[in-house]
């Protein structure tokens, strides 16, 4: 059974560590964040999809450490570090390059290295391989190298690592074969493509596809607002077409570590090839506009009730970037809260998944207390555990940015 090293024990790396450990592999997990290492050692999970009990059951197989040297014993090393953007919206490969340099110091011949972090085509071959080769070993000859994008969807239970096909591209055929054998332990189906570049781009295509379609329906929502048409009714009607249409719902904008970030990795790379990726830029622009549109909608709803945002008590319901999870990275709720505060609104929030929003000095308030106190309840993220019937009945005024109170319509509800 293989010993698997994993660099970066976050949303991607920790579930992967658990999956390999469950198959009987020894896992060496490396992270620069010593708090994560301590949590894992104590059997305390910080990722919602990984129950703490699971970590405890597997404690003899998952060895968490801050020391790269331990990776010398691994048969394969999977890199799952963040790939964010710089403040100028350019790829920030800092964490990946740091990880590559540190790994190069302990790399062994015949090891397999796989990059899982989302990135632009060319990263594995042009950026990762040369740094790893500083070890004196040659990629594709002395060690194997491949790219295989992560497709985890936090909070989802129907499609998991096991039953979601795993795309992978190796630097050589032998690299791909080694990687396929490894992933075959935890995935039912591995989809091999001819190169790391094809695998890198396939992940970006998936995310750009979502970003563009979300932008399309969001733009429609802004138009239907002016036209006085119910966008939800339109989306629902179009969704009855059994072919050639895929449903996307409008909302307050995109969040998370992926959709607002990844497409710009490709725009940046495309500029080197004298191409402007207009769909990506346009989708980004429309989606970034949504929090402003949603705040304007809330402002109008308050106005119609004879109130101004200034001084109004506004309870934001759901602040994570998507339903069922506690991740607030790039969440549109954060932008909405800042905009409402700039206008003088007194904002509180309820989110069962997010105990505090320290950047705003806010803590999660009990739902009924937040509703009773508020002039306006603003549904930003529709967690399945929230009782939206109760919200619509109990709140004085509701602006629903997710369409979850549709149909249970009462006069106090305004839909996006
Ligand atoms: N979160 C998702 O849903 C998701 C889905 C698919 C793909 N991805 C991609 O996977 C990658 C990782 O994302 P994530 O959400 O797991 O990020 P994350 O921030 O949750 O975890 C990354 C971990 O890497 C650690 N790290 C940073 N630099 C390091 C270094 N030099 N050495 C060792 N550890 C280091 C961090 O401390 C952190 O614990 C990104 O490229 C992301 O785009 C994420």
XYZ file of C-alpha atoms and ligand atoms in Angstrom:
460
model
C 0.000 0.000 0.000
C 1.312 3.440 -0.959
C 2.485 6.113 1.444
C 0.898 9.344 0.268
C 2.233 12.793 1.087
C -0.145 15.741 0.914
C 1.044 19.345 0.967
C -1.675 21.793 2.064
C -4.322 20.407 4.414
C -7.247 22.700 3.626
C -10.614 22.141 1.956
C -8.947 20.008 -0.711
C -6.010 18.393 1.065
C -7.659 17.191 4.267
C -10.530 15.260 2.611
C -7.955 13.745 0.264
C -5.805 12.686 3.218
C -8.835 11.042 4.808
C -9.776 9.249 1.566
C -6.320 7.693 1.172
C -6.102 6.800 4.864
C -9.498 5.095 4.641
C -8.084 2.903 1.876
C -5.301 1.808 4.203
C -2.554 4.156 2.984
C -0.199 5.901 5.353
C -0.616 9.628 4.835
C 1.978 12.287 5.620
C 0.215 15.646 5.649
C 2.320 18.802 5.571
C 1.022 22.292 6.221
C 2.733 25.559 7.136
C -0.142 26.400 9.467
C 0.814 24.795 12.775
C -2.718 25.318 14.172
C -4.042 22.913 11.539
C -1.389 20.356 12.443
C -2.332 20.604 16.129
C -6.036 20.232 15.314
C -5.437 17.123 13.232
C -3.261 15.614 15.948
C -6.009 16.287 18.477
C -8.594 14.742 16.158
C -10.364 18.077 15.789
C -11.545 18.713 12.254
C -11.741 22.274 10.926
C -13.335 21.210 7.617
C -17.106 20.674 7.735
C -17.041 17.734 5.310
C -14.579 15.841 7.510
C -16.110 14.736 10.820
C -13.734 14.842 13.801
C -14.585 11.200 14.602
C -13.197 10.205 11.197
C -9.897 11.944 11.983
C -9.736 10.153 15.300
C -10.474 6.755 13.713
C -7.655 7.330 11.238
C -5.189 8.926 13.650
C -2.684 6.091 13.306
C -2.583 6.558 9.503
C -2.655 10.348 9.105
C 0.618 11.905 10.248
C 0.337 15.682 10.216
C 3.475 17.784 10.370
C 5.001 21.118 9.402
C 8.204 19.332 8.338
C 8.729 18.665 4.652
C 11.557 16.214 5.455
C 8.940 13.603 6.349
C 7.865 13.539 2.683
C 11.076 11.737 1.703
C 9.326 8.520 2.756
C 6.274 9.029 0.518
C 5.668 7.148 -2.722
C 3.565 10.027 -4.018
C 3.179 13.684 -3.019
C 0.008 15.618 -3.877
C 0.204 19.418 -3.789
C -3.004 21.137 -2.647
C -1.858 24.644 -1.685
C -3.886 27.792 -2.424
C -3.648 29.563 -5.781
C -5.064 33.024 -5.048
C -4.867 36.305 -6.968
C -2.656 39.266 -6.095
C -4.414 42.550 -5.271
C -3.996 43.397 -8.985
C -5.914 40.239 -9.905
C -2.898 38.400 -11.255
C -2.039 34.771 -10.372
C -0.208 34.501 -7.065
C 1.851 31.333 -7.317
C 3.726 32.183 -4.104
C 2.388 29.278 -1.996
C 2.916 26.826 -4.863
C 6.472 27.973 -5.561
C 7.322 27.864 -1.842
C 5.947 24.337 -1.629
C 7.895 23.289 -4.746
C 11.183 24.651 -3.380
C 10.690 22.945 -0.038
C 9.707 19.673 -1.692
C 12.750 19.806 -4.020
C 14.994 19.598 -0.965
C 13.595 16.202 0.003
C 12.466 14.808 -3.353
C 13.450 11.179 -3.981
C 13.952 9.376 -7.249
C 10.918 7.422 -8.459
C 8.495 9.526 -6.415
C 5.283 10.701 -8.039
C 4.358 14.385 -7.639
C 0.873 15.560 -8.578
C -0.331 19.148 -8.547
C -4.023 19.457 -7.634
C -4.287 23.235 -7.159
C -6.255 25.056 -9.835
C -3.957 27.015 -12.124
C -3.305 28.175 -15.683
C -2.119 25.789 -18.406
C 1.647 25.491 -18.342
C 2.134 25.744 -14.569
C 3.092 22.115 -13.985
C 5.602 21.955 -16.824
C 7.013 25.486 -16.779
C 6.879 26.499 -13.110
C 6.687 23.382 -10.959
C 9.012 21.021 -12.874
C 12.045 23.384 -12.983
C 11.865 24.011 -9.235
C 11.561 20.309 -8.447
C 14.491 19.640 -10.768
C 16.693 21.778 -8.514
C 16.838 18.522 -6.554
C 19.112 17.213 -9.307
C 16.408 14.782 -10.454
C 14.781 15.123 -13.887
C 10.993 15.293 -14.215
C 9.584 12.448 -16.285
C 12.843 10.498 -15.997
C 13.892 10.336 -12.340
C 10.552 11.240 -10.813
C 6.998 11.290 -12.121
C 4.980 14.464 -12.478
C 1.301 15.029 -13.286
C -1.544 17.491 -12.875
C -4.943 16.347 -11.636
C -7.491 19.009 -10.728
C -9.561 18.736 -7.589
C -13.309 18.753 -8.142
C -14.476 18.721 -4.528
C -17.686 20.664 -3.946
C -17.810 21.438 -0.213
C -21.083 20.435 1.400
C -22.064 18.077 -1.427
C -22.778 14.469 -0.499
C -24.099 12.913 -3.732
C -20.858 13.448 -5.659
C -17.727 12.778 -3.664
C -14.090 12.104 -4.471
C -15.020 8.468 -5.018
C -17.738 8.824 -7.644
C -16.610 12.035 -9.361
C -14.385 11.198 -12.341
C -10.828 12.462 -11.816
C -9.106 14.096 -14.787
C -5.349 13.742 -15.006
C -2.543 14.555 -17.405
C 1.028 13.309 -16.946
C 4.256 14.784 -18.192
C 4.905 11.377 -19.824
C 2.832 8.217 -20.326
C 4.643 6.618 -17.413
C 3.814 9.605 -15.190
C 0.127 9.299 -16.125
C 0.144 5.564 -15.476
C 1.611 6.008 -12.002
C -0.885 8.737 -11.158
C -3.794 6.705 -12.520
C -2.827 3.735 -10.360
C -2.683 5.969 -7.288
C -6.025 7.720 -7.839
C -7.597 4.374 -8.707
C -7.393 3.651 -4.955
C -9.850 6.419 -4.095
C -11.727 7.225 -7.349
C -13.972 4.964 -9.374
C -13.026 6.579 -12.668
C -9.878 8.312 -13.823
C -10.043 10.291 -17.070
C -6.629 10.554 -18.654
C -5.855 13.433 -20.989
C -2.740 13.779 -23.107
C -0.882 16.453 -21.109
C -0.830 18.410 -17.858
C -1.854 21.493 -19.873
C -5.092 19.839 -21.067
C -5.894 18.822 -17.485
C -5.101 22.315 -16.163
C -7.312 23.946 -18.763
C -10.180 21.478 -18.284
C -10.539 22.614 -14.665
C -10.566 26.257 -15.710
C -13.181 25.523 -18.374
C -15.452 23.975 -15.728
C -15.208 27.022 -13.499
C -15.446 29.564 -16.310
C -18.545 27.760 -17.589
C -20.198 28.291 -14.211
C -19.041 31.855 -13.863
C -20.308 32.851 -17.341
C -23.679 31.161 -16.879
C -24.188 32.692 -13.447
C -23.345 36.092 -14.927
C -25.830 35.546 -17.750
C -28.704 34.852 -15.390
C -27.605 37.650 -13.035
C -27.656 40.142 -15.893
C -31.121 38.885 -16.743
C -32.177 39.461 -13.120
C -31.070 43.097 -13.338
C -33.045 43.499 -16.564
C -36.196 41.758 -15.310
C -36.064 44.027 -12.257
C -36.519 47.021 -14.544
C -39.063 45.233 -16.719
C -41.165 44.091 -13.785
C -40.861 40.403 -14.719
C -40.216 37.660 -12.141
C -36.792 36.238 -13.057
C -37.408 33.075 -11.021
C -40.524 32.309 -13.023
C -38.555 32.786 -16.245
C -35.716 30.505 -15.105
C -38.164 27.868 -13.956
C -40.058 27.965 -17.250
C -36.859 27.722 -19.325
C -35.706 24.814 -17.156
C -38.627 22.688 -18.326
C -36.817 22.264 -21.651
C -35.521 18.707 -21.497
C -32.454 19.372 -23.666
C -30.137 22.234 -24.607
C -30.663 24.241 -21.413
C -28.929 24.035 -18.058
C -30.407 25.808 -15.086
C -28.447 28.471 -13.226
C -30.111 30.666 -10.621
C -29.498 34.357 -10.084
C -28.079 35.472 -6.749
C -26.050 38.096 -4.908
C -22.815 37.303 -6.772
C -20.099 34.694 -6.732
C -18.002 33.682 -3.762
C -15.603 31.049 -2.552
C -12.021 30.345 -3.381
C -12.736 29.184 -6.942
C -15.223 30.997 -9.173
C -14.244 34.602 -8.414
C -10.550 33.703 -8.732
C -9.761 30.875 -11.151
C -11.071 32.351 -14.415
C -8.581 35.218 -14.052
C -5.726 32.718 -14.122
C -6.689 32.054 -17.716
C -7.240 35.721 -18.659
C -3.758 36.468 -17.395
C -2.201 33.581 -19.293
C -4.168 34.437 -22.458
C -2.579 37.899 -22.590
C 0.750 36.222 -23.295
C -0.879 34.818 -26.433
C -2.329 38.212 -27.538
C -5.831 37.138 -26.587
C -8.346 38.960 -24.452
C -10.720 36.466 -22.844
C -13.790 38.642 -23.071
C -16.331 36.178 -21.689
C -14.277 35.831 -18.512
C -13.846 39.556 -18.008
C -17.484 40.296 -18.756
C -18.739 37.560 -16.422
C -16.477 38.903 -13.676
C -17.800 42.414 -14.236
C -21.474 41.399 -14.141
C -21.043 39.171 -11.100
C -19.118 41.860 -9.213
C -22.012 44.235 -9.911
C -24.543 42.005 -8.156
C -23.894 43.038 -4.522
C -24.479 46.677 -5.594
C -27.705 45.697 -7.337
C -28.827 43.751 -4.259
C -28.107 46.684 -1.950
C -30.062 48.988 -4.279
C -32.922 46.501 -4.103
C -32.824 46.520 -0.288
C -32.653 50.311 -0.331
C -35.788 50.498 -2.495
C -37.648 48.003 -0.331
C -36.877 50.086 2.752
C -37.839 53.246 0.912
C -41.206 51.735 -0.032
C -41.725 51.013 3.657
C -40.968 54.657 4.482
C -37.475 53.952 5.805
C -33.961 54.843 4.749
C -30.952 52.552 4.976
C -29.384 55.054 7.371
C -30.393 53.918 10.816
C -32.332 50.900 9.566
C -31.698 47.627 11.417
C -30.872 45.020 8.817
C -30.474 41.311 9.595
C -28.411 39.543 6.956
C -29.412 35.874 6.841
C -26.630 33.585 5.604
C -23.170 35.084 5.180
C -21.117 32.165 3.836
C -20.586 32.077 0.098
C -22.893 29.130 -0.465
C -25.618 27.167 1.244
C -24.707 24.502 3.764
C -21.093 25.546 4.379
C -19.315 28.000 6.675
C -16.712 29.287 4.194
C -16.908 33.093 3.901
C -14.017 33.546 1.460
C -15.009 36.132 -1.172
C -18.618 35.811 -0.012
C -20.870 38.452 -1.600
C -22.454 38.874 1.845
C -19.273 40.616 3.007
C -19.513 43.188 0.230
C -23.219 43.657 0.911
C -22.585 44.243 4.627
C -19.860 46.818 3.861
C -22.101 48.652 1.391
C -25.035 48.703 3.809
C -22.787 49.987 6.580
C -21.420 52.723 4.318
C -25.015 53.844 3.850
C -25.485 53.963 7.615
C -27.388 50.679 8.041
C -27.114 48.875 11.378
C -26.256 45.390 10.259
C -26.474 42.162 12.250
C -26.432 38.613 10.913
C -27.593 35.084 11.476
C -25.672 32.144 10.047
C -25.615 28.775 11.812
C -22.331 27.945 10.039
C -20.439 31.160 10.826
C -20.038 31.951 14.539
C -18.270 35.298 14.050
C -17.446 37.838 11.370
C -14.450 39.374 13.075
C -13.665 41.879 10.305
C -17.022 43.524 11.068
C -16.944 42.910 14.818
C -20.157 40.874 14.496
C -21.274 37.613 16.057
C -23.983 35.228 14.937
C -27.316 36.225 16.492
C -30.128 33.753 17.178
C -32.521 33.808 14.214
C -35.721 34.834 15.964
C -34.007 37.556 17.962
C -32.398 38.929 14.780
C -35.745 38.861 12.943
C -37.700 40.500 15.743
C -35.183 43.329 15.970
C -34.847 43.992 12.255
C -36.564 46.464 9.972
C -35.383 44.307 7.108
C -34.306 40.650 6.823
C -32.023 40.166 3.851
C -31.693 36.535 2.693
C -28.232 36.372 1.147
C -27.404 32.666 1.510
C -30.220 30.152 1.836
C -28.916 27.487 4.203
C -31.184 24.425 4.054
C -31.343 24.409 7.847
C -33.006 27.842 7.937
C -36.797 27.905 8.136
C -37.628 30.312 5.343
C -41.372 30.036 5.993
C -40.776 31.274 9.502
C -38.555 34.066 8.198
C -41.203 35.241 5.722
C -43.919 35.121 8.412
C -41.979 36.687 11.240
C -39.902 39.430 9.632
C -41.415 42.824 9.022
C -39.855 43.096 5.602
C -37.840 40.518 3.625
C -35.614 40.922 0.600
C -34.955 37.445 -0.741
C -31.891 37.249 -2.986
C -32.199 33.462 -3.438
C -35.833 32.967 -4.404
C -36.469 30.611 -1.479
C -39.626 32.325 -0.258
C -41.186 32.299 -3.715
C -44.576 30.693 -3.799
C -45.067 31.162 -0.037
C -45.596 34.737 -1.069
C -46.696 37.260 1.462
C -46.870 41.019 0.975
C -43.748 41.744 3.005
C -41.397 39.822 0.689
C -39.419 41.372 -2.170
C -37.634 38.937 -4.498
C -34.404 39.547 -6.383
N -12.066 24.652 -1.838
C -12.579 24.120 -2.919
O -13.769 23.875 -2.986
C -11.705 23.771 -4.117
C -12.253 22.962 -5.122
C -11.465 22.621 -6.206
C -10.167 23.107 -6.298
N -9.646 23.913 -5.329
C -8.274 24.363 -5.481
O -7.440 23.628 -4.594
C -6.390 24.456 -4.091
C -6.429 24.484 -2.568
O -7.648 25.068 -2.167
P -8.225 24.927 -0.697
O -9.610 25.443 -0.751
O -7.964 23.566 -0.176
O -7.294 25.980 0.073
P -7.135 26.123 1.661
O -6.675 27.508 1.897
O -8.337 25.604 2.361
O -5.941 25.109 2.012
C -4.656 25.273 1.554
C -3.681 24.887 2.668
O -2.349 25.010 2.165
C -1.528 25.489 3.209
N -0.309 26.049 2.638
C -0.110 27.254 2.060
N 1.167 27.349 1.620
C 1.768 26.196 1.941
C 3.087 25.702 1.763
N 4.028 26.421 1.123
N 3.376 24.489 2.244
C 2.450 23.729 2.895
N 1.192 24.142 3.084
C 0.858 25.353 2.600
C -2.402 26.484 3.941
O -1.950 26.708 5.254
C -3.761 25.788 3.887
O -3.964 24.982 5.029
C -6.589 25.813 -4.740
O -5.835 25.880 -5.917
C -8.060 25.810 -5.113
O -8.334 26.648 -6.204
C -10.400 24.245 -4.225
